[in-house]
């Protein structure tokens, strides 16, 4: 889990769940090493449901440690988003794990949404009706439509790290980040910047009214108990 910090309160208000595979021979694997394999084999459906369940179970672990205000977001792949049972699976996970719906957020990339925007609107509405938050991930990297951005029921826009990396030296990237923050706010969305690694990038987000940040500057993704230790030190 990687913490997300609210720049107004300076508190950790969310975490993103990022899958890892502890492989018996190859060691700890990152999503780049195996997520496309899961997608191509269809395994992403059961594994994605496992991720959802773990996120809810481990939210409960944090709540018991006194951190019920820290919500959790998980990444939803294309196959999961197109799965006719997605809504049922989310509803059941919330029920079985006694997870408050407002503490769960689903991250969906703009590429997934834009593949079939008309049915995406319907799926997003149904998720939203459950009270679950929706974030648009990797914003600005794909083929996106502003007309649909306006129509999708979204809560959060995640500015992709490719725009954050070179922000301080590249006026083009700085302009894109500023414009994205302003666009998001005018559409009533919260904005979070991903991949914030340096004090300069952090300060840029603060002075340009970005709502939250996530990145190595605050913390790398952490195993569940280390995350609780970090929260105990700095929430
Ligand atoms: P993402 O959702 O955009 O996640 C952000 C990625 O950026 C994560 O990589 C995170 O570790 C990395 N990151 C965070 N802060 C920094 C930083 O300051 N600098 C740099 N250079 N990188 C940073 P990770 O964990 O390797 O995940 C990569 C992608 O794999 C994710 O991108 C997401 O699309 C996918 N993914 C991760 N977990 C899951 C999952 O449970 N299900 C599915 N379907 N996809 C997942
Ligand atoms: Mg994500
Ligand atoms: Mg992203």
PDB file of C-alpha atoms in Angstrom, residues 6-8 159 177-178 180-186 189-193 201-213:
ATOM      1  CA  UNK A   6      -3.850  15.544   1.703  1.00  0.00           C
ATOM      2  CA  UNK A   7      -1.960  18.815   1.167  1.00  0.00           C
ATOM      3  CA  UNK A   8      -4.365  20.922   3.217  1.00  0.00           C
ATOM      4  CA  UNK A 159      -2.296  13.094 -12.722  1.00  0.00           C
ATOM      5  CA  UNK A 177      -0.199  19.723 -14.569  1.00  0.00           C
ATOM      6  CA  UNK A 178      -1.542  23.209 -13.815  1.00  0.00           C
ATOM      7  CA  UNK A 180      -5.215  19.409 -15.251  1.00  0.00           C
ATOM      8  CA  UNK A 181      -5.616  20.669 -11.674  1.00  0.00           C
ATOM      9  CA  UNK A 182      -7.740  23.547 -12.831  1.00  0.00           C
ATOM     10  CA  UNK A 183      -9.837  21.394 -15.183  1.00  0.00           C
ATOM     11  CA  UNK A 184     -10.459  18.816 -12.454  1.00  0.00           C
ATOM     12  CA  UNK A 185     -11.519  21.436  -9.925  1.00  0.00           C
ATOM     13  CA  UNK A 186     -13.848  23.102 -12.386  1.00  0.00           C
ATOM     14  CA  UNK A 189     -13.170  16.522  -8.966  1.00  0.00           C
ATOM     15  CA  UNK A 190     -10.392  16.077  -6.451  1.00  0.00           C
ATOM     16  CA  UNK A 191      -6.883  15.902  -7.913  1.00  0.00           C
ATOM     17  CA  UNK A 192      -4.005  13.722  -6.809  1.00  0.00           C
ATOM     18  CA  UNK A 193      -0.535  13.823  -8.306  1.00  0.00           C
ATOM     19  CA  UNK A 201       7.608  18.553  -7.043  1.00  0.00           C
ATOM     20  CA  UNK A 202       5.859  18.425  -3.676  1.00  0.00           C
ATOM     21  CA  UNK A 203       6.030  22.220  -3.315  1.00  0.00           C
ATOM     22  CA  UNK A 204       4.784  22.714  -6.866  1.00  0.00           C
ATOM     23  CA  UNK A 205       1.680  20.647  -6.064  1.00  0.00           C
ATOM     24  CA  UNK A 206       1.105  22.569  -2.858  1.00  0.00           C
ATOM     25  CA  UNK A 207       1.432  25.997  -4.455  1.00  0.00           C
ATOM     26  CA  UNK A 208      -0.716  25.009  -7.443  1.00  0.00           C
ATOM     27  CA  UNK A 209      -3.643  23.885  -5.314  1.00  0.00           C
ATOM     28  CA  UNK A 210      -3.359  20.153  -5.964  1.00  0.00           C
ATOM     29  CA  UNK A 211      -5.422  18.323  -3.327  1.00  0.00           C
ATOM     30  CA  UNK A 212      -3.207  15.313  -2.586  1.00  0.00           C
ATOM     31  CA  UNK A 213       0.086  13.682  -3.496  1.00  0.00           C
TER      32      UNK A 213
END
